[in-house]
Amino acid sequence: MPKSTAQPEVMPEKPAHAQPVPITVTYGDGIGPEIMPAVLRILDAAGARIAPEIVEVGEKAYNSGITSGIPESAWESIRRTRILLKAPFLTPQGSGHKSLTVTMRKTLGMFANVRPSVTYHPYVQTNHPAMDLVIIRENEEDLYAGIEHRQTDEVYQCLKLISIPGSEKIIRYAFEYARANGRKKVTCMTKDNIMKITDGTFSRLFREIGAEYPDIQQEHMIIDIGAARLAERPEHFDVVVTLNLYGDILSDIAAEVSGSVGLAGSANIGQAFAMFEAVHGSAPDIAGMGIANPSGLLLAALQMLVHIGQADIAETIQNAWLCAIEDGIHTGDIFNEPYTRKRVGTDEFAQAVIDRLGSRPKQLPAVDFSKNQGKPVSVQSTERPRAHKELVGVDVFLHWPNREPEVLADLLRPAVSAHLPLNMITNRGIKVFPDGNPATFCTDHWRCRFKSAQLKPVAYANVLELLHQIHESGLDIIKTENLYTFDGEAGFSLGQGE
Ligand code: NAD
């Protein structure tokens, strides 16, 4: 078991102090300029100790030719405050424009996406009255590394990268979050039955790190059945931790089945930076009408207050907000007869929350941050010894338009040496040589594995000689992947059917 180091890797802001905490604020596009002032008004009325700096980001920046949508002045403020409260942005259609949210998450190293999905039955309509879960999604790795290539006429590739530090950070974050928020169970979802090395590492680390949290119940589910169960029985889940792509899909399923997408806030947490936003977009269809629900952004702002050590203010506001919801003061998007008593616009809703500051809800469960809720979360890094790594072979990927593996094996024969015999050929991962099945469809993309007998170490010069010989025989090498053992254990998967 690796040892924890003493230094926390993630340091949220220190607990409340007399000086207001500077935060960067963007008004965004569409309904953003309506809901952000409403939220800031509520924070101000509740005595939040913050000093907002408003920056111009989004549509106006795009229109002035800044393709990222983020001018340097905005970066300057964010770099200084390290906290961003962000209204939704319009992402322009067409090429040339990147998603601003994705740019910010990646640039600022925000590794954790934290999305609570809660229902407010019976005041907000839902099929799942008891749903109250948080999805913690890894935010930086996986297929989102954006490393894609076209390799042959027929085949394209997207690299899935999973790292030990990246996985460890998010898994520890999930357990620490559960502890800090009085949650009882963490469910990990992966596809480790198929991706035994990448997803397998994530689930192994989950079990390994989980052993340090005996007070938290733990379970692992394969993502497909996990997602199905989350849609059908969301009340089974408490905290869910998962990889980037699965988390993206799962959090939208959770938001959808909660019945209240407009009420969901989310936090993006990194080593040094954090960004808080509503889950919904800029809602251009209702922009300028004064009817948008500010709740998603407000709940995100409350996550921000907890993060900067002002959980007391967050608690006061959240309880006032719950009072407004159960008093039937609703914006149009959550209109719900007979529980809606008054249909209101953005500003009137904000005022209803302000009027209830200091009250606690009578029917919905009140939040109580003094009782093991609302503590800022920090995670610690671990030091792991470096493994002893040895080269034992190479996978050579070829672009070869013929569809007969036996013919390819013949072409490769002159390149084979005693050091690196041809172990197998696969096509899209399925073994087609030796002893392939004639029914297997082959594309023009071939993986030829040359591996030493009994995984005996080989010299890189042997690999170079092999590649030279293959090139000499006129075959088109599109890439190679070295085969290593780590402390004697193979660091590569078998071919399907091997
Ligand atoms: P959307 O979330 O803006 O709107 C979907 C529907 O929900 C609309 O009918 C809208 O009126 C309603 N809605 C959304 N928020 C609401 C609120 N607070 N109160 C009441 N009703 C609300 O999704 P969309 O229409 O697909 O996207 C619009 C734009 O927002 C696009 O440019 C998209 O790229 C962008 N977007 C931005 C973010 C972000 O900045 N984080 C997230 C999602 C979408």
Coordinates of C-alpha atoms and ligand atoms in Angstrom, one line a residue:
M1 CA 0.0 0.0 0.0
P2 CA 1.5 3.4 -1.0
K3 CA 2.1 5.9 1.8
S4 CA 0.2 9.2 2.0
T5 CA 2.4 12.2 2.0
A6 CA 1.7 15.0 4.5
Q7 CA 1.1 17.8 2.0
P8 CA -2.5 18.2 0.8
E9 CA -2.6 18.5 -3.0
V10 CA -5.8 20.4 -3.1
M11 CA -6.1 23.3 -0.8
P12 CA -9.5 25.0 -0.8
E13 CA -9.5 28.6 0.4
K14 CA -9.0 29.0 4.2
P15 CA -12.2 29.2 6.3
A16 CA -14.0 32.4 6.6
H17 CA -12.0 35.5 7.5
A18 CA -12.8 39.1 7.8
Q19 CA -11.7 40.1 4.3
P20 CA -14.2 39.3 1.6
V21 CA -12.9 36.6 -0.8
P22 CA -12.4 37.9 -4.4
I23 CA -14.2 35.8 -6.9
T24 CA -14.4 36.2 -10.7
V25 CA -17.9 36.4 -12.1
T26 CA -19.2 36.1 -15.7
Y27 CA -22.7 37.1 -16.6
G28 CA -22.6 34.8 -19.7
D29 CA -25.1 34.9 -22.5
G30 CA -28.9 34.4 -23.0
I31 CA -30.5 34.2 -19.5
G32 CA -27.1 34.7 -17.8
P33 CA -27.4 38.4 -17.4
E34 CA -30.8 37.8 -15.7
I35 CA -30.0 35.0 -13.3
M36 CA -26.5 36.1 -12.3
P37 CA -27.6 39.4 -10.8
A38 CA -30.4 37.6 -9.0
V39 CA -28.0 35.1 -7.5
L40 CA -25.5 37.9 -6.4
R41 CA -28.4 39.8 -4.8
I42 CA -29.3 36.7 -2.7
L43 CA -25.6 36.1 -1.7
D44 CA -25.3 39.8 -0.7
A45 CA -28.5 39.8 1.3
A46 CA -27.3 36.7 3.2
G47 CA -24.0 38.4 4.1
A48 CA -21.7 36.2 1.9
R49 CA -18.2 37.5 2.4
I50 CA -17.2 37.8 -1.3
A51 CA -15.9 40.5 -3.6
P52 CA -17.1 39.8 -7.1
E53 CA -15.0 40.9 -10.1
I54 CA -17.2 40.9 -13.2
V55 CA -15.4 39.9 -16.4
E56 CA -16.7 39.8 -20.0
V57 CA -16.6 36.3 -21.5
G58 CA -18.6 34.6 -24.2
E59 CA -20.6 35.9 -27.1
K60 CA -19.2 39.4 -27.1
A61 CA -15.7 38.0 -27.0
Y62 CA -16.4 35.6 -29.8
N63 CA -17.8 38.5 -31.9
S64 CA -14.7 40.5 -31.3
G65 CA -12.7 37.7 -32.9
I66 CA -11.4 35.9 -29.8
T67 CA -12.1 32.3 -30.8
S68 CA -11.7 30.9 -27.3
G69 CA -14.4 33.4 -26.0
I70 CA -12.1 34.3 -23.1
P71 CA -10.2 37.6 -23.3
E72 CA -6.8 38.0 -21.6
S73 CA -8.4 40.4 -19.0
A74 CA -10.7 37.6 -17.9
W75 CA -7.8 35.1 -17.6
E76 CA -5.9 37.6 -15.5
S77 CA -8.8 37.9 -13.0
I78 CA -9.3 34.1 -12.9
R79 CA -5.6 33.5 -12.3
R80 CA -5.7 35.9 -9.4
T81 CA -8.9 34.9 -7.7
R82 CA -8.8 31.2 -8.5
I83 CA -12.6 31.0 -8.1
L84 CA -15.0 31.5 -11.0
L85 CA -18.8 31.7 -10.7
K86 CA -19.9 31.3 -14.2
A87 CA -23.3 31.9 -15.9
P88 CA -24.1 29.7 -19.0
F89 CA -22.6 30.6 -22.3
L90 CA -23.8 30.2 -25.8
T91 CA -21.5 28.0 -27.8
P92 CA -21.5 29.3 -31.4
Q93 CA -22.3 26.7 -34.0
G94 CA -19.8 25.6 -36.6
S95 CA -16.1 25.1 -36.7
G96 CA -13.5 27.4 -35.3
H97 CA -15.1 27.7 -31.8
K98 CA -14.2 25.5 -28.9
S99 CA -16.6 25.0 -26.0
L100 CA -15.6 27.6 -23.5
T101 CA -16.5 25.4 -20.5
V102 CA -14.2 22.6 -21.7
T103 CA -11.4 25.1 -22.4
M104 CA -11.6 26.4 -18.9
R105 CA -11.8 23.0 -17.2
K106 CA -8.8 21.8 -19.0
T107 CA -6.7 24.9 -18.9
L108 CA -7.2 25.3 -15.2
G109 CA -6.7 21.7 -14.3
M110 CA -10.1 21.1 -12.7
F111 CA -10.0 17.4 -12.3
A112 CA -13.3 16.8 -10.5
N113 CA -16.8 17.6 -11.7
V114 CA -19.2 17.4 -8.8
R115 CA -22.9 17.2 -9.7
P116 CA -25.6 16.7 -7.1
S117 CA -28.9 15.4 -8.3
V118 CA -31.7 15.9 -5.8
T119 CA -35.5 15.7 -6.0
Y120 CA -37.8 18.0 -4.1
H121 CA -40.9 15.9 -3.9
P122 CA -43.8 16.7 -4.0
Y123 CA -43.1 20.4 -4.8
V124 CA -41.2 19.6 -7.9
Q125 CA -42.6 16.8 -10.1
T126 CA -40.5 13.6 -10.2
N127 CA -40.9 9.9 -10.5
H128 CA -38.2 9.3 -7.9
P129 CA -39.1 11.1 -4.7
A130 CA -36.2 9.8 -2.7
M131 CA -33.4 10.6 -5.1
D132 CA -30.4 12.4 -3.6
L133 CA -27.1 11.5 -5.2
V134 CA -23.9 13.2 -6.2
I135 CA -21.9 12.2 -9.3
I136 CA -18.2 12.8 -9.2
R137 CA -16.8 12.6 -12.6
E138 CA -13.1 12.6 -13.6
N139 CA -12.7 15.7 -15.7
E140 CA -9.3 15.6 -17.5
E141 CA -8.5 12.2 -18.8
D142 CA -10.0 9.2 -20.7
L143 CA -11.2 9.7 -24.3
Y144 CA -11.4 13.5 -23.6
A145 CA -7.6 13.8 -24.1
G146 CA -8.6 14.5 -27.7
I147 CA -5.8 12.4 -29.2
E148 CA -7.4 11.1 -32.4
H149 CA -5.9 9.9 -35.6
R150 CA -6.9 8.5 -38.9
Q151 CA -4.6 5.6 -39.5
T152 CA -5.7 3.8 -42.6
D153 CA -8.3 4.2 -45.4
E154 CA -10.8 2.4 -43.1
V155 CA -9.8 3.0 -39.5
Y156 CA -9.7 5.9 -37.0
Q157 CA -8.4 5.9 -33.5
C158 CA -9.1 7.8 -30.3
L159 CA -6.7 7.2 -27.4
K160 CA -8.1 6.5 -24.0
L161 CA -5.5 7.6 -21.4
I162 CA -6.0 6.7 -17.8
S163 CA -3.3 7.6 -15.2
I164 CA -2.7 6.4 -11.7
P165 CA -2.4 10.0 -10.2
G166 CA -5.5 11.1 -12.1
S167 CA -7.6 8.1 -11.0
E168 CA -6.3 8.3 -7.5
K169 CA -7.1 12.0 -7.2
I170 CA -10.7 11.6 -8.2
I171 CA -11.3 8.5 -6.2
R172 CA -9.8 10.1 -3.0
Y173 CA -11.9 13.2 -3.8
A174 CA -15.1 11.0 -3.9
F175 CA -14.3 9.4 -0.5
E176 CA -13.3 12.7 1.1
Y177 CA -16.4 14.3 -0.3
A178 CA -18.6 11.5 1.1
R179 CA -17.0 12.0 4.5
A180 CA -17.2 15.8 4.5
N181 CA -20.9 15.7 3.5
G182 CA -22.2 13.0 5.7
R183 CA -22.8 10.6 2.8
K184 CA -22.7 6.9 3.5
K185 CA -21.8 5.0 0.3
V186 CA -19.5 5.4 -2.7
T187 CA -20.3 3.5 -5.9
C188 CA -17.6 3.2 -8.5
M189 CA -18.7 2.5 -12.2
T190 CA -16.3 1.2 -14.9
K191 CA -16.2 -1.2 -17.7
D192 CA -13.3 -3.2 -16.2
N193 CA -14.6 -6.5 -17.5
I194 CA -13.7 -5.3 -21.0
M195 CA -11.0 -2.7 -20.5
K196 CA -9.0 -4.6 -18.0
I197 CA -5.9 -2.4 -18.0
T198 CA -7.4 1.1 -18.1
D199 CA -10.7 0.7 -16.4
G200 CA -9.2 -2.2 -14.4
T201 CA -6.7 0.2 -12.9
F202 CA -9.4 2.6 -11.9
S203 CA -11.5 -0.1 -10.2
R204 CA -8.3 -1.6 -8.6
L205 CA -7.4 1.8 -7.1
F206 CA -11.0 2.2 -6.0
R207 CA -10.7 -1.0 -3.9
E208 CA -7.2 -0.1 -2.7
I209 CA -8.0 3.5 -1.6
G210 CA -11.4 2.4 -0.4
A211 CA -9.6 0.3 2.3
E212 CA -8.6 3.6 3.9
Y213 CA -12.3 4.5 4.3
P214 CA -13.8 1.7 6.3
D215 CA -16.6 4.0 7.5
I216 CA -17.9 4.4 3.9
Q217 CA -19.9 1.6 2.2
Q218 CA -18.4 0.8 -1.1
E219 CA -19.5 -1.0 -4.3
H220 CA -18.4 -1.4 -7.9
M221 CA -20.8 -1.7 -10.8
I222 CA -20.2 -2.3 -14.5
I223 CA -21.2 1.0 -16.1
D224 CA -24.0 -0.5 -18.3
I225 CA -26.0 -2.1 -15.5
G226 CA -25.0 0.8 -13.2
A227 CA -26.5 3.4 -15.6
A228 CA -29.6 1.3 -16.1
R229 CA -30.1 1.0 -12.4
L230 CA -29.5 4.7 -11.9
A231 CA -32.2 5.5 -14.3
E232 CA -34.6 3.0 -12.7
R233 CA -33.7 3.2 -8.9
P234 CA -31.7 6.4 -8.3
E235 CA -32.5 6.2 -4.6
H236 CA -30.0 3.2 -4.4
F237 CA -27.1 5.7 -5.0
D238 CA -25.4 8.1 -2.7
V239 CA -22.0 9.2 -4.2
V240 CA -21.0 7.8 -7.6
V241 CA -17.4 8.1 -8.9
T242 CA -16.5 7.3 -12.4
L243 CA -14.4 8.1 -15.5
N244 CA -14.8 11.1 -17.7
L245 CA -17.0 9.8 -20.5
Y246 CA -19.2 7.6 -18.3
G247 CA -19.6 10.5 -15.9
D248 CA -20.7 12.8 -18.7
I249 CA -23.4 10.4 -19.7
L250 CA -24.4 9.4 -16.2
S251 CA -24.8 12.9 -14.9
D252 CA -27.2 13.8 -17.7
I253 CA -29.2 10.7 -17.0
A254 CA -29.3 11.6 -13.3
A255 CA -30.3 15.2 -14.0
E256 CA -33.0 14.0 -16.4
V257 CA -34.6 11.5 -14.1
S258 CA -34.5 13.9 -11.1
G259 CA -37.0 15.9 -13.2
S260 CA -35.3 19.2 -12.4
V261 CA -32.5 20.0 -14.8
G262 CA -33.1 23.6 -14.2
L263 CA -32.4 23.2 -10.5
A264 CA -29.0 21.5 -10.8
G265 CA -25.7 23.2 -10.0
S266 CA -22.2 21.8 -10.5
A267 CA -18.7 22.4 -9.3
N268 CA -15.4 21.9 -11.2
I269 CA -12.6 21.5 -8.7
G270 CA -8.9 21.5 -9.3
Q271 CA -5.6 21.8 -7.4
A272 CA -5.6 25.6 -7.5
F273 CA -8.8 26.6 -9.3
A274 CA -12.5 26.0 -9.0
M275 CA -15.4 26.9 -11.2
F276 CA -19.1 26.8 -10.3
E277 CA -22.0 26.8 -12.8
A278 CA -25.6 25.7 -13.4
V279 CA -26.0 22.5 -15.4
H280 CA -28.4 24.1 -17.9
G281 CA -27.4 26.3 -20.9
S282 CA -28.0 29.9 -21.9
A283 CA -31.7 29.2 -22.8
P284 CA -31.9 31.6 -25.7
D285 CA -35.6 30.8 -26.2
I286 CA -36.5 32.7 -22.9
A287 CA -33.7 35.2 -22.8
G288 CA -34.8 38.7 -21.9
M289 CA -38.2 37.6 -20.7
G290 CA -37.4 37.8 -17.0
I291 CA -38.8 34.3 -16.3
A292 CA -35.6 32.1 -16.0
N293 CA -35.1 30.1 -12.9
P294 CA -32.0 31.2 -11.0
S295 CA -31.9 28.1 -8.8
G296 CA -29.3 26.0 -10.7
L297 CA -26.8 28.9 -10.6
L298 CA -27.8 29.6 -7.0
L299 CA -27.1 26.0 -5.9
A300 CA -23.8 26.1 -7.7
A301 CA -23.0 29.4 -5.9
L302 CA -23.7 27.6 -2.6
Q303 CA -21.2 24.9 -3.5
M304 CA -18.8 27.8 -4.0
L305 CA -19.5 29.2 -0.6
V306 CA -18.8 25.8 1.0
H307 CA -15.6 25.6 -1.0
I308 CA -14.3 29.0 0.3
G309 CA -15.2 28.1 3.9
Q310 CA -18.6 30.0 4.2
A311 CA -20.8 26.9 4.7
D312 CA -22.8 28.9 7.4
I313 CA -24.0 31.3 4.7
A314 CA -24.6 28.5 2.2
E315 CA -26.8 26.8 4.8
T316 CA -28.9 29.9 5.5
I317 CA -29.5 30.5 1.8
Q318 CA -30.2 26.8 1.0
N319 CA -32.8 26.6 3.8
A320 CA -34.4 29.8 2.7
W321 CA -34.5 28.5 -0.9
L322 CA -36.1 25.2 0.3
C323 CA -38.7 27.3 2.1
A324 CA -39.5 29.2 -1.1
I325 CA -39.9 25.9 -3.0
E326 CA -42.2 24.3 -0.4
D327 CA -44.2 27.6 -0.1
G328 CA -45.0 27.1 -3.7
I329 CA -43.2 30.2 -5.0
H330 CA -42.1 28.7 -8.4
T331 CA -40.8 29.9 -11.7
G332 CA -42.6 28.7 -14.8
D333 CA -40.2 25.8 -15.5
I334 CA -41.2 24.0 -12.3
F335 CA -44.9 25.0 -12.3
N336 CA -46.6 22.1 -10.6
E337 CA -50.3 22.1 -9.7
P338 CA -51.5 22.0 -6.9
Y339 CA -48.1 22.8 -5.2
T340 CA -47.4 26.0 -7.1
R341 CA -49.1 28.8 -5.2
K342 CA -47.5 31.7 -7.1
R343 CA -45.8 31.6 -10.5
V344 CA -43.0 34.2 -10.4
G345 CA -40.2 35.6 -12.6
T346 CA -36.5 35.6 -11.9
D347 CA -36.4 38.7 -9.6
E348 CA -39.5 37.9 -7.7
F349 CA -38.1 34.4 -7.0
A350 CA -34.8 35.8 -5.8
Q351 CA -36.8 38.2 -3.5
A352 CA -38.8 35.2 -2.1
V353 CA -35.6 33.5 -1.1
I354 CA -34.2 36.8 0.5
D355 CA -37.5 37.2 2.4
R356 CA -37.1 33.7 3.9
L357 CA -33.4 34.0 5.0
G358 CA -33.3 32.7 8.6
S359 CA -36.2 30.3 8.1
R360 CA -36.0 26.5 7.9
P361 CA -38.2 24.3 5.7
K362 CA -41.0 22.4 7.4
Q363 CA -41.6 19.6 4.9
L364 CA -38.4 19.2 2.9
P365 CA -35.3 18.1 4.8
A366 CA -33.4 21.2 6.0
V367 CA -29.6 21.3 5.4
D368 CA -27.5 21.4 8.5
F369 CA -23.9 22.1 7.7
S370 CA -22.8 21.9 11.3
K371 CA -23.6 18.2 11.3
N372 CA -20.9 16.8 9.1
Q373 CA -22.0 18.6 5.9
G374 CA -20.5 21.3 3.9
K375 CA -16.9 20.9 4.8
P376 CA -14.4 21.9 2.2
V377 CA -12.7 18.8 0.6
S378 CA -9.0 18.3 0.2
V379 CA -7.2 15.3 -1.2
Q380 CA -3.7 14.0 -0.6
S381 CA -1.2 12.6 -3.0
T382 CA 0.6 9.3 -2.5
E383 CA 4.1 8.3 -3.4
R384 CA 4.5 5.1 -5.3
P385 CA 7.7 3.3 -5.9
R386 CA 8.7 3.1 -9.6
A387 CA 8.2 -0.3 -11.1
H388 CA 11.0 -2.3 -12.7
K389 CA 10.1 -2.0 -16.4
E390 CA 11.5 -4.4 -19.1
L391 CA 10.9 -4.4 -22.9
V392 CA 9.7 -7.9 -24.0
G393 CA 8.2 -7.2 -27.5
V394 CA 6.4 -4.8 -29.8
D395 CA 3.0 -4.5 -31.5
V396 CA 3.5 -3.2 -35.0
F397 CA 0.4 -1.7 -36.6
L398 CA 0.2 -2.0 -40.4
H399 CA -2.0 -0.4 -43.1
W400 CA -2.5 -3.4 -45.5
P401 CA -5.4 -3.4 -47.9
N402 CA -5.5 -7.2 -48.6
R403 CA -7.9 -9.1 -46.3
E404 CA -6.0 -12.4 -45.8
P405 CA -4.0 -12.8 -42.6
E406 CA -2.2 -15.9 -43.7
V407 CA -0.7 -13.9 -46.6
L408 CA 0.4 -11.1 -44.2
A409 CA 2.1 -13.7 -41.9
D410 CA 4.0 -14.9 -44.9
L411 CA 5.1 -11.4 -45.8
L412 CA 6.3 -10.8 -42.3
R413 CA 8.3 -14.1 -42.1
P414 CA 11.7 -12.6 -43.3
A415 CA 11.5 -9.9 -40.6
V416 CA 11.1 -12.4 -37.7
S417 CA 14.1 -13.1 -35.5
A418 CA 14.8 -15.6 -32.7
H419 CA 14.5 -12.6 -30.3
L420 CA 11.1 -11.5 -31.5
P421 CA 9.0 -14.3 -32.9
L422 CA 5.6 -13.4 -34.5
N423 CA 3.2 -14.2 -31.7
M424 CA -0.1 -13.3 -33.4
I425 CA -1.9 -11.0 -35.8
T426 CA -5.2 -9.3 -34.8
N427 CA -7.7 -7.2 -36.7
R428 CA -9.7 -4.8 -34.6
G429 CA -8.4 -6.7 -31.6
I430 CA -9.6 -10.1 -32.7
K431 CA -7.0 -12.8 -33.3
V432 CA -6.9 -13.8 -37.0
F433 CA -3.5 -15.5 -37.0
P434 CA -2.6 -18.2 -36.2
D435 CA -5.8 -20.3 -36.2
G436 CA -8.1 -17.4 -37.2
N437 CA -11.7 -18.0 -38.1
P438 CA -12.4 -17.4 -41.8
A439 CA -15.7 -15.8 -40.8
T440 CA -13.9 -12.8 -39.0
F441 CA -14.2 -9.7 -41.1
C442 CA -10.9 -7.9 -41.6
T443 CA -10.3 -4.2 -42.2
D444 CA -7.1 -2.7 -43.6
H445 CA -5.7 -2.2 -40.1
W446 CA -3.5 -5.0 -38.7
R447 CA -1.8 -5.4 -35.3
C448 CA 1.2 -7.8 -35.5
R449 CA 2.5 -8.8 -32.1
F450 CA 6.2 -9.8 -31.8
K451 CA 6.9 -11.1 -28.3
S452 CA 9.9 -12.8 -26.8
A453 CA 9.5 -16.3 -25.5
Q454 CA 8.6 -16.4 -21.8
L455 CA 8.6 -12.6 -21.7
K456 CA 12.4 -12.6 -21.7
P457 CA 13.8 -9.0 -21.9
V458 CA 14.9 -7.9 -25.4
A459 CA 17.0 -4.9 -26.5
Y460 CA 15.4 -2.0 -28.3
A461 CA 18.0 -2.6 -31.1
N462 CA 16.1 -5.9 -31.7
V463 CA 12.8 -3.8 -32.2
L464 CA 14.6 -1.4 -34.5
E465 CA 16.0 -4.2 -36.6
L466 CA 12.5 -5.8 -36.8
L467 CA 11.0 -2.5 -38.0
H468 CA 13.7 -2.0 -40.5
Q469 CA 13.1 -5.5 -42.0
I470 CA 9.3 -4.9 -42.1
H471 CA 9.8 -1.6 -43.9
E472 CA 12.3 -3.3 -46.3
S473 CA 9.6 -5.8 -47.3
G474 CA 7.4 -2.9 -48.4
L475 CA 4.8 -3.0 -45.7
D476 CA 3.3 0.3 -44.4
I477 CA 4.0 0.7 -40.6
I478 CA 1.4 3.2 -39.2
K479 CA 2.5 2.9 -35.6
T480 CA 4.2 0.7 -33.0
E481 CA 3.5 0.1 -29.3
N482 CA 6.2 -1.4 -27.2
L483 CA 5.3 -4.3 -24.9
Y484 CA 6.7 -4.0 -21.4
T485 CA 6.5 -5.9 -18.2
F486 CA 6.3 -4.0 -14.9
D487 CA 7.8 -5.8 -12.0
G488 CA 7.5 -9.0 -14.1
E489 CA 3.8 -8.4 -14.9
A490 CA 2.6 -8.0 -18.5
G491 CA 1.5 -4.3 -19.1
F492 CA -0.5 -5.2 -22.2
S493 CA -3.8 -7.1 -22.9
L494 CA -4.1 -10.3 -24.8
G495 CA -5.7 -10.5 -28.2
Q496 CA -9.4 -11.5 -28.2
G497 CA -9.3 -15.2 -28.8
E498 CA -5.5 -15.5 -28.0
Ligands
NAD1 P1 -30.5 25.0 -22.4 O1 -30.2 24.3 -21.1 O2 -30.1 26.4 -22.5 O3 -32.1 25.0 -22.6 C1 -32.9 23.8 -22.7 C2 -34.4 24.1 -22.3 O4 -34.4 24.4 -20.8 C3 -34.9 25.4 -22.9 O5 -36.3 25.2 -23.2 C4 -34.8 26.5 -21.9 O6 -35.7 27.5 -22.0 C5 -34.9 25.7 -20.6 N1 -34.1 26.3 -19.5 C6 -32.8 26.1 -19.3 N2 -32.4 26.8 -18.2 C7 -33.5 27.3 -17.7 C8 -33.7 28.1 -16.5 N3 -32.7 28.5 -15.7 N4 -35.0 28.5 -16.3 C9 -36.0 28.1 -17.0 N5 -35.9 27.4 -18.1 C10 -34.6 27.0 -18.5 O7 -30.0 24.1 -23.5 P2 -29.8 24.4 -25.1 O8 -31.0 25.1 -25.6 O9 -29.5 23.1 -25.7 O10 -28.5 25.3 -25.2 C11 -28.5 26.7 -25.4 C12 -27.1 27.2 -25.5 O11 -26.5 27.0 -24.2 C13 -26.2 26.5 -26.5 O12 -25.4 27.5 -27.2 C14 -25.4 25.6 -25.7 O13 -24.1 25.3 -26.3 C15 -25.2 26.4 -24.4 N6 -24.9 25.6 -23.2 C16 -24.0 26.1 -22.4 C17 -23.7 25.5 -21.2 C18 -22.7 26.1 -20.2 O14 -22.3 27.2 -20.4 N7 -22.3 25.4 -19.2 C19 -24.3 24.2 -20.9 C20 -25.3 23.7 -21.8 C21 -25.5 24.4 -23.0

